[in-house]
PDB file of C-alpha atoms in Angstrom:
ATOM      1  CA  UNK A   1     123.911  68.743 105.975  1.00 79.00           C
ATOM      2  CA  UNK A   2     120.190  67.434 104.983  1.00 82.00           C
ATOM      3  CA  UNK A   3     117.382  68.561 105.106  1.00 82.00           C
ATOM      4  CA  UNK A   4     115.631  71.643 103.262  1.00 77.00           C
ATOM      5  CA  UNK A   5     114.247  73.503 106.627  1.00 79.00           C
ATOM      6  CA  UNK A   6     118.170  72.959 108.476  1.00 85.00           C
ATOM      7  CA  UNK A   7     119.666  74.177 105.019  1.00 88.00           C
ATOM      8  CA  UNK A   8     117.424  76.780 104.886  1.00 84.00           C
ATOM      9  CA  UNK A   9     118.272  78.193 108.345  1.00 86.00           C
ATOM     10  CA  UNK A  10     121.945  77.641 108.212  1.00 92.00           C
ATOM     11  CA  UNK A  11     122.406  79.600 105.298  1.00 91.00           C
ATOM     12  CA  UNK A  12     119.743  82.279 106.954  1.00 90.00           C
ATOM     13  CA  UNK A  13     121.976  82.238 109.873  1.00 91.00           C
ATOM     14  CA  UNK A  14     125.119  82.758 107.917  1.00 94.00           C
ATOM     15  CA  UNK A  15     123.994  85.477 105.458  1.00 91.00           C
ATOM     16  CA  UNK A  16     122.589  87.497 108.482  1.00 92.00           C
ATOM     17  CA  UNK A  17     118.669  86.773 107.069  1.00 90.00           C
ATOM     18  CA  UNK A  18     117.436  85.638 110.154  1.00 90.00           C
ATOM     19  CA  UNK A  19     115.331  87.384 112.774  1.00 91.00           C
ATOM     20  CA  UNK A  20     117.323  89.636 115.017  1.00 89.00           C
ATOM     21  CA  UNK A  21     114.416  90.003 117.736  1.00 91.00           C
ATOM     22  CA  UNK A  22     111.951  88.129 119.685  1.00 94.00           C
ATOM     23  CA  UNK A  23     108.934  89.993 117.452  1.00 92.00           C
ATOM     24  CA  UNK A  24     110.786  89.565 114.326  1.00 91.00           C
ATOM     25  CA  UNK A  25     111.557  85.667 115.452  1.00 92.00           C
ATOM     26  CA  UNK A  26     108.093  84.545 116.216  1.00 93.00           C
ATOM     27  CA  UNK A  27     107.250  86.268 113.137  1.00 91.00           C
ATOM     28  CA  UNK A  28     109.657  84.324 111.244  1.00 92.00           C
ATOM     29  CA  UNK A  29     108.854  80.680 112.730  1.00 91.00           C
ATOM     30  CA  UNK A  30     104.809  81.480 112.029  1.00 90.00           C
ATOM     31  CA  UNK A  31     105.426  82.659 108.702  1.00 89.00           C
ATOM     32  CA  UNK A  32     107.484  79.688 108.027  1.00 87.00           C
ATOM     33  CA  UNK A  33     104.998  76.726 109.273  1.00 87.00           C
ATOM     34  CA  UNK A  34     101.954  78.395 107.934  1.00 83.00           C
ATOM     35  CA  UNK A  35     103.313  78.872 104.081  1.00 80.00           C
ATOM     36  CA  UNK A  36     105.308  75.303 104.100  1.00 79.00           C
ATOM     37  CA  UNK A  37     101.407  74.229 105.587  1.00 78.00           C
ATOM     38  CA  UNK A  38      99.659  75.732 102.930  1.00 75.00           C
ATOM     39  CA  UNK A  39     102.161  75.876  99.984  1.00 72.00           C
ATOM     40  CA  UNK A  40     103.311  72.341 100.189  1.00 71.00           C
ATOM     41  CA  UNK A  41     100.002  70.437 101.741  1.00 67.00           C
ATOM     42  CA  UNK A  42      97.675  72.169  99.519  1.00 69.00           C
ATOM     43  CA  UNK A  43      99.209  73.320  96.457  1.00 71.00           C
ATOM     44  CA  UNK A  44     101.996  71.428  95.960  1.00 70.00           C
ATOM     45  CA  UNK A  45     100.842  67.954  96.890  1.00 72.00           C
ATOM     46  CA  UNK A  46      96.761  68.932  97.041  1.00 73.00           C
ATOM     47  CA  UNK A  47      96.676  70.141  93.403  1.00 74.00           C
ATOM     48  CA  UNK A  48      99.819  69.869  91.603  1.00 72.00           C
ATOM     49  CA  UNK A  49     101.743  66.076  92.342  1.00 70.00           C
ATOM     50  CA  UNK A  50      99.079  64.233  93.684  1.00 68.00           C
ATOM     51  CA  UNK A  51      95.336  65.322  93.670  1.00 69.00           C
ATOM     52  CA  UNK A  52      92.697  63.160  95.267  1.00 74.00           C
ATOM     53  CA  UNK A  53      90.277  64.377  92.401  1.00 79.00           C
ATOM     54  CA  UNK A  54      90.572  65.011  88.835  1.00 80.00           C
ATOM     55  CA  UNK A  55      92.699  68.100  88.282  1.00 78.00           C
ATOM     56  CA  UNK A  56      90.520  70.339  86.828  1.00 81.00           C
ATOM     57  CA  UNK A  57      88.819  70.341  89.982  1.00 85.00           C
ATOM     58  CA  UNK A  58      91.701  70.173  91.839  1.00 82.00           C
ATOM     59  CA  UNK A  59      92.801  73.820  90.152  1.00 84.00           C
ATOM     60  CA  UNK A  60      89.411  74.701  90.183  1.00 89.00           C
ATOM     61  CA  UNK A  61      88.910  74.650  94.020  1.00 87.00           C
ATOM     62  CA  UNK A  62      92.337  76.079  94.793  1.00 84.00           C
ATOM     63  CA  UNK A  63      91.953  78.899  92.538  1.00 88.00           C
ATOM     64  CA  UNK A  64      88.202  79.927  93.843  1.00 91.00           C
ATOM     65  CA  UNK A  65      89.237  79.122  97.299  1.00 87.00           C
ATOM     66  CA  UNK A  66      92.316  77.993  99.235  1.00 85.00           C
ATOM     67  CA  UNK A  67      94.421  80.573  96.979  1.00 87.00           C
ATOM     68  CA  UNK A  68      92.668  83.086  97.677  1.00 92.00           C
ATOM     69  CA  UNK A  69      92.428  82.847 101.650  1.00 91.00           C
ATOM     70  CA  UNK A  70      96.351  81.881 101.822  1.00 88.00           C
ATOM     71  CA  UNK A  71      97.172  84.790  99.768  1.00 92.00           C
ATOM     72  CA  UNK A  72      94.908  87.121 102.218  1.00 95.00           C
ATOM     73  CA  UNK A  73      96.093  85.647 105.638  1.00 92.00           C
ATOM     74  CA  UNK A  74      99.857  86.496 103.916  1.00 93.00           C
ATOM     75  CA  UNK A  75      98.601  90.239 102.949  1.00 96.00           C
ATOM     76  CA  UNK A  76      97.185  90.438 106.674  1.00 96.00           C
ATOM     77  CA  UNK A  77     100.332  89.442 107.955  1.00 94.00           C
ATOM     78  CA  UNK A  78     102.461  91.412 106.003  1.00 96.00           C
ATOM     79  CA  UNK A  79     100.744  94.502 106.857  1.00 95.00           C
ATOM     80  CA  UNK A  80     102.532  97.539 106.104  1.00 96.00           C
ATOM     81  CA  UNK A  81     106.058  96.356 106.834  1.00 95.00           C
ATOM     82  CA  UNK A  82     108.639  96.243 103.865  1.00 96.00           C
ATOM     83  CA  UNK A  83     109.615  92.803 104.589  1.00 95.00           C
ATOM     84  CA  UNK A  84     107.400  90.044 106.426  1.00 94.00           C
ATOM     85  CA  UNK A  85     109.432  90.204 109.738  1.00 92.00           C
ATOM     86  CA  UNK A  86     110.001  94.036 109.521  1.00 90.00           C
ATOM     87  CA  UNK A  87     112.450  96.370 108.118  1.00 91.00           C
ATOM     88  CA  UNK A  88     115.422  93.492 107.659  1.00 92.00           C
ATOM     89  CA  UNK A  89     115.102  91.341 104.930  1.00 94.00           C
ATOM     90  CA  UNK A  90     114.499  87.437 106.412  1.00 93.00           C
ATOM     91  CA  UNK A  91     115.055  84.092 104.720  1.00 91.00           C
ATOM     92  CA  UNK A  92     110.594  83.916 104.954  1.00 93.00           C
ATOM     93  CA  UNK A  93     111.196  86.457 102.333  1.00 94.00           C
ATOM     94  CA  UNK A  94     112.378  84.337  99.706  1.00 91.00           C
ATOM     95  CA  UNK A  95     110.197  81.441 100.964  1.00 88.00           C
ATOM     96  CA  UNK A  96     107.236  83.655 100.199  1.00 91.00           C
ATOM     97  CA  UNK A  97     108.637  85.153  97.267  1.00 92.00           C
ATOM     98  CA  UNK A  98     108.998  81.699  95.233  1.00 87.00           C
ATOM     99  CA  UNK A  99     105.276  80.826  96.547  1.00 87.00           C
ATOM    100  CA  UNK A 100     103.980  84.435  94.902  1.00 91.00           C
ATOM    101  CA  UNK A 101     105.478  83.596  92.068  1.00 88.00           C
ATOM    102  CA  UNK A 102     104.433  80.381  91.910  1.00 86.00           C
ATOM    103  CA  UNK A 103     100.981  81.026  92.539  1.00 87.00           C
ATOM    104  CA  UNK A 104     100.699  84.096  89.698  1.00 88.00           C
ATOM    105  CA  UNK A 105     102.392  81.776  87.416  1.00 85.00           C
ATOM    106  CA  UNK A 106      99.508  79.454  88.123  1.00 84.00           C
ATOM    107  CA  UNK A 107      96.858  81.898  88.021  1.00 89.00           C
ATOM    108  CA  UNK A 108      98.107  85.348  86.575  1.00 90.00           C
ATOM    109  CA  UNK A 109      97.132  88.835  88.848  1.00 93.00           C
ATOM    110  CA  UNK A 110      96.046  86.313  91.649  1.00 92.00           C
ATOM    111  CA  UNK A 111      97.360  89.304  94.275  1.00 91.00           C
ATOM    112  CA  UNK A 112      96.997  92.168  92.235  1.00 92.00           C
ATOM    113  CA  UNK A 113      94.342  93.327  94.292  1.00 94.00           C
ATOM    114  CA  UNK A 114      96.473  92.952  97.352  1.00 97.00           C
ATOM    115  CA  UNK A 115      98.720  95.857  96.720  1.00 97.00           C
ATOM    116  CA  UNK A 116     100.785  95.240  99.840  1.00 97.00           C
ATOM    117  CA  UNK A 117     101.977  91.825  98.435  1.00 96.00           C
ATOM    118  CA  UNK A 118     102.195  93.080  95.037  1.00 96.00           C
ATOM    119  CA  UNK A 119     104.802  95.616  96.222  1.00 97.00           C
ATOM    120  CA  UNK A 120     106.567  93.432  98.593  1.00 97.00           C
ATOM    121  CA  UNK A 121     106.622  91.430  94.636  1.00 96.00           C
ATOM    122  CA  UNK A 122     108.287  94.015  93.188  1.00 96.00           C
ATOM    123  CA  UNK A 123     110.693  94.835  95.954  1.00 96.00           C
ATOM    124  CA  UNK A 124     111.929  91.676  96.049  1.00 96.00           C
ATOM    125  CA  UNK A 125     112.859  91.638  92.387  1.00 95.00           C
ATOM    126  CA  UNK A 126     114.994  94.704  92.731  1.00 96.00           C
ATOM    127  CA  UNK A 127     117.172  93.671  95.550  1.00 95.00           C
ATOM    128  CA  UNK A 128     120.821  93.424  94.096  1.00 93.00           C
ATOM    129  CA  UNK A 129     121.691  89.983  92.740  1.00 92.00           C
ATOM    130  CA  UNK A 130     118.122  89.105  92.714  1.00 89.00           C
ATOM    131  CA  UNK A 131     117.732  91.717  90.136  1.00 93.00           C
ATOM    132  CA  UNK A 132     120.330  90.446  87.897  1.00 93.00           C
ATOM    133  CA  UNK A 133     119.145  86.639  88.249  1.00 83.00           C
ATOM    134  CA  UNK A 134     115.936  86.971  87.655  1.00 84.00           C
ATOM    135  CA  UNK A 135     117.231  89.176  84.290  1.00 90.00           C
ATOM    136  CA  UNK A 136     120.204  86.136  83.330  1.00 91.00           C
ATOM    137  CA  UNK A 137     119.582  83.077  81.551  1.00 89.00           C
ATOM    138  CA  UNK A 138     120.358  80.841  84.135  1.00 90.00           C
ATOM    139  CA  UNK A 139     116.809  82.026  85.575  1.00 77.00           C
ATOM    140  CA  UNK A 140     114.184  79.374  84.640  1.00 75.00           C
ATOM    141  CA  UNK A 141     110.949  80.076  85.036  1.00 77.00           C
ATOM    142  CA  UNK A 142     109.421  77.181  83.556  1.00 74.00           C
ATOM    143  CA  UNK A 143     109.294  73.786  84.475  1.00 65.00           C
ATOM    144  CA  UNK A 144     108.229  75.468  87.934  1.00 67.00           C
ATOM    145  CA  UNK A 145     108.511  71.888  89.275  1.00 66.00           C
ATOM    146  CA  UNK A 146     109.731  68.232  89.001  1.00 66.00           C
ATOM    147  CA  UNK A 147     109.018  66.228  85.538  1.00 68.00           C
ATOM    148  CA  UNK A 148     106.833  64.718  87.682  1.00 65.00           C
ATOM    149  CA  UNK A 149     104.268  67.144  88.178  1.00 65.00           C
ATOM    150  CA  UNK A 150     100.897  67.057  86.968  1.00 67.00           C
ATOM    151  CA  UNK A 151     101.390  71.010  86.538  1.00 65.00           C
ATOM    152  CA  UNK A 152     104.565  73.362  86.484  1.00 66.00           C
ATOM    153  CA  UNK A 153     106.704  69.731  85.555  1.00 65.00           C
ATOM    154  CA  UNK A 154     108.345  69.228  82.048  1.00 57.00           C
ATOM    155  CA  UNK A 155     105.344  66.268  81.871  1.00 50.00           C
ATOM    156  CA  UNK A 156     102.148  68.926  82.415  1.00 49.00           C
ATOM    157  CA  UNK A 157      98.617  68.107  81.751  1.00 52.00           C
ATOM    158  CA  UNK A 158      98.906  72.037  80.874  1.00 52.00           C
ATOM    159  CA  UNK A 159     101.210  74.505  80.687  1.00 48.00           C
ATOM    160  CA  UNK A 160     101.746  78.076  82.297  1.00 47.00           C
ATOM    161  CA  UNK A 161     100.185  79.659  78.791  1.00 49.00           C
ATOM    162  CA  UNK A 162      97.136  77.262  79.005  1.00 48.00           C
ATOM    163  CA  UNK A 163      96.124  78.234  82.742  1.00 43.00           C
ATOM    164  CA  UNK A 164      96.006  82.116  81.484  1.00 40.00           C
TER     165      UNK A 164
END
């Protein structure tokens, strides 16, 4: 099998993370365009592998404003449900878990005043065998990315410490 988005759902579909209604499944397919949209268009490619400006700016205009609006659409859309498509834990949950991390590591407390997504944060982190990876050394937070990334790569024009 190829293919990250296939992969993705196959494994969704054989660990029972996958919607179970026709709510929770619309939920799931929006959620899953709009943060591959946003995560990999603008951050990933936009600012981190391959700006079309310097990448000072780059950070600069993600930071004051795409990051910001992404991170508020998924607060809006989260809502007050304990997972994004309801009360089951979904495979979007992981999806949006690596981008939250991702995006704190790039700008520290970038959701803190989103205390819906800062929970749904720290619930994730506590589900069993989450818990205990994210505690093992097999866990690597840092290079977030390829060696071939201007930022979060083993190659960085900066590092996680000098972003803080």
């Amino acid at each position: 099998m190829t293919q990250y988005a296939a992969i993705m759902r196959h494994l969704a579909r054989k660990h029972g993370l996958i919607a179970s209604t026709e709510e929770a499944s619309v939920r799931q397919d929006m959620l899953d365009q709009h943060a591959n949209q946003t995560h990999w268009n603008q951050f990933l490619i936009g600012v981190c592998y391959y700006p079309n400006v310097p990448f000072a700016e780059a950070r600069k205009n993600y930071i004051d404003t795409v990051q910001p609006q992404f991170l508020r659409e998924l607060s809006d859309f989260l809502g007050e449900r304990k997972w994004f498509t309801g009360d089951q834990l979904n495979f979007v949950d992981f999806m949006i878990y690596e981008i939250l991390d991702v995006n704190q590591l790039f700008k520290p407390g970038c959701f803190d005043n989103l205390p819906n997504l800062k929970a749904f944060h720290s619930r994730f982190q506590k589900i069993s065998g989450v818990k205990e990876y994210l505690q093992s050394d097999k866990c690597i937070k840092w290079p977030a990315f390829s060696k071939y990334f201007l930022w979060g790569g083993s190659a960085t024009y900066c590092s996680a410490e000098e972003i803080k």
